[in-house]
Amino acid sequence: MKTKFFWLISVSIVVFIALSSIQGYLIYNTYTLKRNAFMKQTRDQISEIDYNQELDSIVDFWGEELKNEIGDYKNNRISKNELLNNLKLKTDTLYPQYYQIYKRELHKRDLGYALNYKKNITSIVIFGNENDTIFPLKNEKSFKLFGADFPNDEGSSVSMSRNFSQFDFIDQTGEDIITQQYNLEVKTQDLMQIMDQKSIVFKQMAGIMAGSVFIFMSMLGLFYYSLKNLIKQKKINSIKTDFINNITHELKTPLATLGIATKSLKLQKIKENPQAIAHSLATIDRQNDRIQKLIDQVMSTSLNAGNIPLQHKQVRVRPYLKEVLEDFKAGQQHRKLFIETDFHSENAVLQLDKFYFTTALFNLLENAVKYSEDPVKIKLRTAMDQNYYTITIRDRGIGISKTAQKSLFEKFYRVPQGNTYSQNGLGLGLYYVQQIIQAHHGEISIESEPGKGSIFIIKLPMEK
Ligand code: ADP
């Protein structure tokens, strides 16, 4: 049963983790799809901005400058590095104008979110008898032609273009002045950076996310609820089995004794002996009492603090407790019992229902005896402050573990292992004690250590 339960929980946890992972994966996929769709939409919107005469003329202007610089370079007037530096300087001067137009066009599109844009030069190659790569050089993969400053890896590509043109320039490097023709290839890449892209996409996914979280939480709740119920059912089942075993066990002995006693009454030699008849009748009486007590105990479980019919009376506590202890001792002749008292409140008077309160005290004292070995040492102490009257019953018995203490006052609870089988009982005594004390608006608690003994503390409110 235990392994079945263990497997059930393990499989449920694995299924739960698998479901959560699948859900996580689906959410991630949805995010990627949404992000791509969002990027595509933005890309489509901004790519049209480039079809603009003003912007084209600025780019053309730059192109002319490039050709002039190449002319100087080919005539050895400037080096490759100087060519690039000059180009970069030119881009810097053209930048404000380009950016202004670009911003204006962007504004017209009314995207509804902030966006940065730039055009990068990725390659400049002069094709001739020998190809001459002006750019890229070494580590520099691209440089910004126009647009905003942001790292390339934070942007995503909008478009790439390759511009191929033929041009003539005057070559003065030799003795003759000749016109040379070159093919020039310029590659560019447009990049965009959408600010707050993640949060925009997440906002678009808010519905799906909320639905997922809701489903996930519901699943978690249902899982927790089912597990809790399962554990509860299991506990109830074992309580039921324990209770049936206990009550059968408890009834067996008095019933067997009753059987023997009644049979013996039929015997001729007993019939002729009045002393033996009296002995058998006394046995029948005692067993009858025992069965009656058991039935009362089971019946009492239907009562709780709210419906115990208390009849309060003014009770002077000290003489009352002394009387209870005397009566209790009288019923424990078969045990070696020492009860010490320590009364700290001479004349206290409380509102008590003597019948029920005595039952509660008897249950506690009986337990103190039941779960101790001879000689049994019990100490009853009383104390009083402004708010509470306290009665503590201390024994030097087997004690109760911290874990068991948590369930001690529950109906049918018996400390599992050890003493459960060494002592008979139904696990109803302490439950009933707690209900009686609560019906008196008081509280009961326990302090105990296994092997050292237990202290039950009853606190009753003082009337003001
Ligand atoms: P029962 O004694 O019929 O089993 P109770 O409700 O009176 O039922 O007690 C519940 C359990 O608490 C007992 O089974 C016993 O294990 C433990 N217990 C109660 N009183 C004491 C005590 N004074 N010392 C040690 N264990 C106790």
Coordinates of C-alpha atoms and ligand atoms in Angstrom, one line a residue:
M1 CA 0.0 0.0 0.0
K2 CA 2.8 2.3 1.0
T3 CA 4.8 1.6 -2.2
K4 CA 1.6 2.1 -4.3
F5 CA 1.1 5.4 -2.7
F6 CA 4.7 6.4 -3.2
W7 CA 4.5 5.5 -6.9
L8 CA 1.3 7.4 -7.3
I9 CA 2.8 10.5 -5.9
S10 CA 6.1 10.1 -7.8
V11 CA 4.3 9.5 -11.1
S12 CA 2.0 12.5 -10.5
I13 CA 5.0 14.7 -9.8
V14 CA 6.8 13.5 -12.9
V15 CA 3.6 14.1 -15.0
F16 CA 3.3 17.5 -13.4
I17 CA 6.9 18.5 -14.2
A18 CA 6.5 17.2 -17.8
L19 CA 3.3 19.2 -18.3
S20 CA 4.9 22.3 -16.9
S21 CA 7.9 21.9 -19.2
I22 CA 5.7 21.4 -22.2
Q23 CA 3.8 24.5 -21.3
G24 CA 7.0 26.4 -20.8
Y25 CA 8.2 25.3 -24.2
L26 CA 5.0 26.3 -25.8
I27 CA 5.1 29.8 -24.2
Y28 CA 8.7 30.2 -25.4
N29 CA 7.7 29.2 -28.9
T30 CA 4.8 31.6 -28.9
Y31 CA 7.1 34.3 -27.7
T32 CA 9.6 33.6 -30.6
L33 CA 6.8 33.6 -33.1
K34 CA 5.2 36.8 -31.8
R35 CA 8.6 38.5 -31.7
N36 CA 9.4 37.5 -35.3
A37 CA 6.0 38.7 -36.4
F38 CA 6.5 41.9 -34.6
M39 CA 10.0 42.4 -36.1
K40 CA 8.7 41.6 -39.6
Q41 CA 5.9 44.1 -39.2
T42 CA 8.3 46.8 -38.0
R43 CA 10.8 45.9 -40.8
D44 CA 8.0 46.3 -43.4
Q45 CA 7.0 49.6 -42.0
I46 CA 10.4 51.1 -41.9
S47 CA 11.9 49.7 -45.1
E48 CA 9.6 52.0 -47.1
I49 CA 11.1 55.0 -45.4
D50 CA 14.2 54.5 -47.5
Y51 CA 12.3 55.1 -50.7
N52 CA 12.7 58.8 -50.2
Q53 CA 14.3 61.3 -52.6
E54 CA 15.8 63.5 -49.9
L55 CA 17.6 60.5 -48.3
D56 CA 18.6 59.2 -51.7
S57 CA 20.3 62.5 -52.6
I58 CA 22.3 62.4 -49.3
V59 CA 23.4 58.9 -50.1
D60 CA 24.3 59.9 -53.7
F61 CA 26.2 62.8 -52.3
W62 CA 28.2 60.5 -50.2
G63 CA 28.8 58.2 -53.2
E64 CA 30.3 61.1 -55.1
E65 CA 32.6 61.9 -52.2
L66 CA 33.6 58.2 -52.2
K67 CA 34.5 58.3 -55.9
N68 CA 36.6 61.5 -55.4
E69 CA 38.4 59.9 -52.5
I70 CA 39.1 56.8 -54.5
G71 CA 40.5 59.0 -57.3
D72 CA 43.0 60.5 -54.7
Y73 CA 43.8 57.1 -53.4
K74 CA 44.5 55.6 -56.9
N75 CA 46.7 58.6 -57.6
N76 CA 48.6 57.7 -54.4
R77 CA 47.8 61.1 -52.9
I78 CA 46.2 59.4 -49.8
S79 CA 46.6 55.9 -48.2
K80 CA 43.7 53.4 -47.7
N81 CA 43.5 54.4 -44.0
E82 CA 43.3 58.1 -44.9
L83 CA 40.6 57.3 -47.5
L84 CA 38.5 55.6 -44.8
N85 CA 39.1 58.3 -42.2
N86 CA 38.0 60.9 -44.8
L87 CA 34.9 58.9 -45.6
K88 CA 34.0 58.6 -41.9
L89 CA 34.4 62.3 -41.5
K90 CA 32.1 62.9 -44.4
T91 CA 29.5 60.6 -42.9
D92 CA 29.7 62.5 -39.7
T93 CA 28.9 65.8 -41.4
L94 CA 26.0 64.3 -43.4
Y95 CA 24.7 62.5 -40.4
P96 CA 22.5 65.2 -38.7
Q97 CA 20.7 65.9 -42.0
Y98 CA 20.0 62.3 -42.8
Y99 CA 18.9 61.5 -39.2
Q100 CA 16.5 64.5 -39.2
I101 CA 14.7 63.3 -42.3
Y102 CA 14.7 59.8 -41.1
K103 CA 13.2 60.7 -37.8
R104 CA 10.6 62.8 -39.5
E105 CA 9.6 59.9 -41.7
L106 CA 9.6 57.5 -38.8
H107 CA 7.4 59.9 -36.8
K108 CA 4.9 59.9 -39.7
R109 CA 4.6 56.1 -39.5
D110 CA 3.5 56.5 -35.9
L111 CA 4.8 53.1 -34.8
G112 CA 3.9 53.7 -31.2
Y113 CA 7.3 52.6 -29.8
A114 CA 10.8 53.9 -29.8
L115 CA 13.1 52.7 -32.6
N116 CA 16.7 53.3 -33.5
Y117 CA 18.0 52.9 -37.0
K118 CA 21.3 52.9 -38.8
K119 CA 22.9 52.1 -42.2
N120 CA 26.2 50.4 -42.1
I121 CA 28.8 50.0 -44.8
T122 CA 29.9 46.4 -44.8
S123 CA 32.2 46.3 -47.8
I124 CA 33.9 48.6 -50.4
V125 CA 35.8 46.8 -53.2
I126 CA 37.3 48.3 -56.4
F127 CA 37.3 45.8 -59.2
G128 CA 40.0 46.2 -61.8
N129 CA 42.9 44.2 -63.1
E130 CA 43.4 43.4 -59.5
N131 CA 40.6 43.6 -57.0
D132 CA 41.3 46.2 -54.2
T133 CA 39.4 45.8 -51.0
I134 CA 39.1 49.2 -49.3
F135 CA 36.9 47.8 -46.6
P136 CA 36.7 45.7 -44.4
L137 CA 40.1 45.9 -42.9
K138 CA 41.4 43.7 -40.0
N139 CA 38.8 43.4 -37.2
E140 CA 36.4 46.2 -38.3
K141 CA 33.5 44.4 -39.9
S142 CA 31.4 47.5 -40.6
F143 CA 31.1 51.1 -40.0
K144 CA 28.2 53.4 -39.6
L145 CA 27.2 55.4 -42.6
F146 CA 24.1 57.1 -41.2
G147 CA 21.9 56.6 -38.2
A148 CA 21.9 56.1 -34.4
D149 CA 24.7 54.7 -32.3
F150 CA 24.1 51.2 -31.0
P151 CA 26.1 48.0 -31.0
N152 CA 25.5 45.9 -34.1
D153 CA 24.6 42.8 -32.0
E154 CA 21.8 44.7 -30.4
G155 CA 20.2 45.4 -33.7
S156 CA 18.4 43.2 -36.2
S157 CA 18.8 43.4 -39.9
V158 CA 16.2 45.3 -41.9
S159 CA 17.8 44.9 -45.4
M160 CA 21.1 44.4 -47.1
S161 CA 22.0 45.9 -50.4
R162 CA 24.8 45.7 -53.0
N163 CA 25.5 48.7 -55.1
F164 CA 27.6 48.2 -58.2
S165 CA 28.7 51.2 -60.3
Q166 CA 31.2 51.9 -63.0
F167 CA 33.2 55.1 -63.0
D168 CA 36.1 56.9 -64.8
F169 CA 38.8 58.8 -63.2
I170 CA 42.0 60.5 -64.4
D171 CA 45.1 58.5 -63.6
Q172 CA 48.2 60.7 -63.2
T173 CA 50.5 58.1 -61.7
G174 CA 52.3 57.2 -64.9
E175 CA 54.0 59.5 -67.3
D176 CA 50.9 59.9 -69.3
I177 CA 47.6 61.2 -68.0
I178 CA 45.0 58.6 -68.9
T179 CA 41.4 57.9 -68.1
Q180 CA 40.9 54.7 -66.2
Q181 CA 37.6 52.8 -65.7
Y182 CA 36.8 51.0 -62.5
N183 CA 34.0 49.0 -61.1
L184 CA 33.0 49.8 -57.6
E185 CA 31.0 47.6 -55.3
V186 CA 29.6 49.0 -52.1
K187 CA 27.6 46.7 -49.7
T188 CA 25.4 48.2 -47.0
Q189 CA 23.3 46.8 -44.3
D190 CA 20.3 48.5 -42.5
L191 CA 19.9 47.7 -38.9
M192 CA 17.1 48.6 -36.4
Q193 CA 17.0 48.4 -32.7
I194 CA 13.6 48.3 -31.1
M195 CA 13.6 49.7 -27.6
D196 CA 11.6 47.7 -25.0
Q197 CA 11.1 45.0 -27.6
K198 CA 10.8 42.3 -25.0
S199 CA 8.1 44.1 -22.9
I200 CA 6.2 45.0 -26.1
V201 CA 6.0 41.3 -27.1
F202 CA 5.2 40.2 -23.6
K203 CA 2.4 42.8 -23.5
Q204 CA 1.0 41.3 -26.7
M205 CA 1.2 37.9 -25.0
A206 CA -0.5 39.1 -21.8
G207 CA -3.7 37.1 -22.5
I208 CA -1.8 33.9 -23.2
M209 CA 0.5 34.4 -20.3
A210 CA -2.4 35.1 -17.9
G211 CA -4.3 32.0 -19.2
S212 CA -1.2 29.8 -18.8
V213 CA -0.5 31.1 -15.3
F214 CA -4.2 30.5 -14.4
I215 CA -4.1 26.9 -15.9
F216 CA -0.8 26.3 -14.1
M217 CA -2.1 27.5 -10.8
S218 CA -5.3 25.6 -11.2
M219 CA -3.4 22.5 -12.0
L220 CA -1.1 23.0 -9.0
G221 CA -4.2 23.7 -6.8
L222 CA -6.0 20.5 -8.0
F223 CA -2.8 18.5 -7.6
Y224 CA -2.4 19.8 -4.0
Y225 CA -6.0 19.3 -3.2
S226 CA -6.1 15.7 -4.6
L227 CA -2.9 14.8 -2.8
K228 CA -4.2 16.3 0.5
N229 CA -7.5 14.4 0.1
L230 CA -5.7 11.2 -0.7
I231 CA -3.5 11.5 2.4
K232 CA -6.6 12.4 4.5
Q233 CA -8.5 9.4 3.1
K234 CA -5.6 7.2 3.9
K235 CA -5.4 8.6 7.4
I236 CA -9.1 8.1 7.9
N237 CA -8.9 4.5 6.6
S238 CA -6.1 3.6 9.0
I239 CA -7.9 5.4 11.9
K240 CA -11.0 3.3 11.1
T241 CA -9.1 0.1 11.0
D242 CA -7.3 1.0 14.2
F243 CA -10.5 1.9 15.9
I244 CA -12.2 -1.3 14.9
N245 CA -9.2 -3.3 16.1
N246 CA -9.1 -1.4 19.4
I247 CA -12.8 -1.6 20.2
T248 CA -12.9 -5.3 19.4
H249 CA -9.9 -5.8 21.6
E250 CA -11.4 -3.7 24.4
L251 CA -14.7 -5.6 24.3
K252 CA -13.3 -9.0 24.0
T253 CA -11.9 -9.2 27.5
P254 CA -15.0 -8.1 29.5
L255 CA -17.2 -10.2 27.2
A256 CA -15.1 -13.3 27.7
T257 CA -15.1 -12.7 31.5
L258 CA -18.8 -12.2 31.5
G259 CA -19.2 -15.5 29.6
I260 CA -17.1 -17.4 32.2
A261 CA -18.9 -15.7 35.2
T262 CA -22.4 -16.5 33.9
K263 CA -21.4 -20.1 33.0
S264 CA -20.0 -20.6 36.5
L265 CA -23.3 -19.4 38.0
K266 CA -24.9 -22.4 36.3
L267 CA -22.6 -24.9 38.1
Q268 CA -24.2 -26.8 40.9
K269 CA -21.2 -26.3 43.3
I270 CA -21.4 -22.5 42.8
K271 CA -25.1 -22.5 43.3
E272 CA -24.6 -24.1 46.6
N273 CA -21.9 -21.6 47.7
P274 CA -23.3 -18.1 48.4
Q275 CA -19.8 -16.6 48.6
A276 CA -18.9 -17.9 45.1
I277 CA -22.2 -16.5 43.8
A278 CA -21.4 -13.1 45.2
H279 CA -17.9 -13.2 43.7
S280 CA -19.3 -14.1 40.3
L281 CA -22.0 -11.4 40.5
A282 CA -19.3 -8.8 41.5
T283 CA -17.3 -9.9 38.4
I284 CA -20.4 -9.5 36.2
D285 CA -21.0 -6.1 37.7
R286 CA -17.5 -4.9 37.1
Q287 CA -17.4 -6.2 33.5
N288 CA -20.8 -4.6 32.9
D289 CA -19.4 -1.3 34.2
R290 CA -16.4 -1.6 31.9
I291 CA -18.5 -2.2 28.8
Q292 CA -20.8 0.7 29.8
K293 CA -17.7 2.9 30.2
L294 CA -16.5 2.0 26.7
I295 CA -19.8 2.7 25.2
D296 CA -20.0 6.0 27.0
Q297 CA -16.6 6.9 25.6
V298 CA -17.6 6.1 22.0
M299 CA -20.9 8.0 22.5
S300 CA -19.0 11.0 23.9
T301 CA -17.1 11.5 20.6
S302 CA -20.3 12.8 19.1
L303 CA -20.1 15.7 21.6
N304 CA -17.9 18.6 20.9
A305 CA -17.2 21.8 22.9
G306 CA -20.2 23.5 21.4
N307 CA -22.8 21.0 22.4
I308 CA -21.6 19.6 25.8
P309 CA -24.6 20.5 28.0
L310 CA -22.6 22.1 30.9
Q311 CA -24.3 23.0 34.2
H312 CA -22.0 25.5 35.8
K313 CA -21.7 25.8 39.6
Q314 CA -19.5 27.9 41.8
V315 CA -16.8 25.4 42.9
R316 CA -14.1 26.0 45.5
V317 CA -11.2 24.5 43.6
R318 CA -8.9 23.3 46.3
P319 CA -11.4 21.1 48.3
Y320 CA -12.9 19.9 45.0
L321 CA -9.5 18.8 43.6
K322 CA -8.6 17.0 46.8
E323 CA -11.9 15.1 46.6
V324 CA -11.2 14.2 43.0
L325 CA -7.7 12.9 43.9
E326 CA -9.1 10.8 46.8
D327 CA -11.7 9.2 44.5
F328 CA -9.1 8.5 41.9
K329 CA -6.6 6.9 44.3
A330 CA -9.4 4.7 45.6
G331 CA -9.8 3.2 42.2
Q332 CA -6.1 2.6 41.7
Q333 CA -5.5 0.2 44.5
H334 CA -3.7 -2.2 42.2
R335 CA -1.0 0.3 41.3
K336 CA 1.8 1.8 43.4
L337 CA 0.7 5.4 43.2
F338 CA 2.0 8.6 44.8
I339 CA 0.3 11.8 44.1
E340 CA 1.9 15.0 45.3
T341 CA 0.0 18.3 45.4
D342 CA 1.2 21.9 45.3
F343 CA -1.7 24.2 45.6
H344 CA -1.0 27.9 45.2
S345 CA -4.4 29.3 45.3
E346 CA -6.0 28.8 48.6
N347 CA -9.5 30.1 48.2
A348 CA -10.1 30.2 44.4
V349 CA -13.6 29.7 43.2
L350 CA -14.4 28.7 39.6
Q351 CA -17.5 28.2 37.5
L352 CA -17.4 24.5 36.7
D353 CA -19.6 21.6 35.6
K354 CA -18.3 19.2 38.2
F355 CA -19.5 16.1 36.3
Y356 CA -17.7 16.9 33.0
F357 CA -14.6 18.5 34.6
T358 CA -14.1 15.5 36.9
T359 CA -14.3 13.2 33.8
A360 CA -11.6 15.3 32.1
L361 CA -9.3 15.2 35.2
F362 CA -9.9 11.5 35.6
N363 CA -9.0 10.9 32.0
L364 CA -5.7 12.8 32.4
L365 CA -4.9 11.0 35.7
E366 CA -5.8 7.6 34.2
N367 CA -3.4 8.3 31.3
A368 CA -0.6 9.4 33.7
V369 CA -1.0 6.0 35.4
K370 CA -1.6 4.0 32.2
Y371 CA 1.6 5.4 30.5
S372 CA 3.9 5.1 33.6
E373 CA 5.5 2.2 35.3
D374 CA 5.2 1.5 39.0
P375 CA 5.8 3.3 41.2
V376 CA 3.7 6.0 39.5
K377 CA 4.6 9.5 40.6
I378 CA 2.1 12.3 39.7
K379 CA 2.2 15.9 40.8
L380 CA -0.8 18.1 40.6
R381 CA -0.1 21.8 40.8
T382 CA -2.4 24.9 40.8
A383 CA -1.6 28.5 40.2
M384 CA -3.5 31.7 39.6
D385 CA -2.9 35.0 38.1
Q386 CA -5.1 37.9 37.1
N387 CA -6.4 36.1 34.0
Y388 CA -6.1 32.4 34.4
Y389 CA -6.4 29.6 36.8
T390 CA -3.9 26.9 35.9
I391 CA -3.9 23.2 36.8
T392 CA -0.9 21.2 35.8
I393 CA -0.7 17.4 36.0
R394 CA 2.8 16.0 35.7
D395 CA 3.9 12.4 35.4
R396 CA 7.2 10.7 35.1
G397 CA 5.9 8.2 32.5
I398 CA 7.1 7.3 29.0
G399 CA 6.6 10.8 27.5
I400 CA 5.4 11.8 24.1
S401 CA 7.5 12.9 21.0
K402 CA 7.1 16.3 19.5
T403 CA 5.6 14.9 16.3
A404 CA 3.0 12.9 18.3
Q405 CA 2.1 16.0 20.4
K406 CA 0.8 17.8 17.3
S407 CA -2.0 15.2 16.8
L408 CA -2.5 14.2 20.5
F409 CA -5.9 15.9 20.9
E410 CA -7.3 14.5 17.6
K411 CA -10.2 12.0 17.7
F412 CA -9.0 8.4 17.6
Y413 CA -5.3 9.4 17.7
R414 CA -3.0 7.0 19.5
V415 CA 0.8 7.4 19.5
P416 CA 1.9 4.9 16.9
Q417 CA 4.5 2.4 18.0
G418 CA 5.6 1.2 21.4
N419 CA 2.9 2.0 23.9
T420 CA -0.1 1.7 21.5
Y421 CA 0.0 -2.0 21.8
S422 CA 1.2 -2.3 25.4
Q423 CA -1.8 -0.3 26.6
N424 CA -5.4 -0.7 25.5
G425 CA -7.4 2.4 24.5
L426 CA -9.5 4.0 21.8
G427 CA -7.7 7.3 21.4
L428 CA -10.7 9.2 22.5
G429 CA -9.7 10.3 26.0
L430 CA -7.7 13.4 25.2
Y431 CA -10.0 14.5 22.5
Y432 CA -12.9 14.4 25.0
V433 CA -10.7 16.2 27.6
Q434 CA -10.0 19.0 25.2
Q435 CA -13.7 19.4 24.2
I436 CA -14.6 19.6 27.9
I437 CA -11.9 22.2 28.7
Q438 CA -12.9 24.3 25.6
A439 CA -16.6 24.1 26.7
H440 CA -15.3 25.8 29.9
H441 CA -13.6 28.4 27.6
G442 CA -10.3 27.1 28.7
E443 CA -7.3 25.7 26.9
I444 CA -5.2 22.5 27.3
S445 CA -1.6 22.1 26.2
I446 CA 1.2 19.7 26.7
E447 CA 4.9 19.7 27.4
S448 CA 6.6 16.4 27.1
E449 CA 9.8 14.6 26.4
P450 CA 10.0 10.9 25.5
G451 CA 11.4 8.9 28.4
K452 CA 11.1 11.8 30.9
G453 CA 7.3 12.3 31.4
S454 CA 4.6 14.6 30.4
I455 CA 2.9 17.8 31.8
F456 CA -0.7 18.5 30.8
I457 CA -1.5 22.2 31.5
I458 CA -5.2 23.3 31.8
K459 CA -5.8 27.1 31.8
L460 CA -9.2 28.3 32.8
P461 CA -10.2 31.9 32.5
M462 CA -10.8 33.8 35.7
E463 CA -14.1 35.6 36.0
K464 CA -13.7 39.3 36.2
Ligands
ADP1 P1 -6.0 6.2 24.8 O1 -5.3 6.4 26.1 O2 -7.3 5.6 24.9 O3 -5.1 5.6 23.7 P2 -6.1 9.1 24.7 O4 -6.8 10.1 23.9 O5 -6.3 9.3 26.2 O6 -6.4 7.7 24.2 O7 -4.5 9.3 24.5 C1 -4.0 9.4 23.2 C2 -2.6 8.9 23.2 O8 -1.8 9.8 23.8 C3 -2.4 7.6 23.9 O9 -2.6 6.5 23.1 C4 -1.0 7.7 24.4 O10 -0.1 7.1 23.4 C5 -0.7 9.1 24.5 N1 -0.8 9.6 25.9 C6 -1.8 10.2 26.6 N2 -1.5 10.5 27.8 C7 -0.2 10.2 28.0 C8 0.8 10.3 29.1 N3 0.4 10.9 30.2 N4 2.0 9.8 28.9 C9 2.4 9.3 27.7 N5 1.5 9.2 26.6 C10 0.3 9.6 26.8

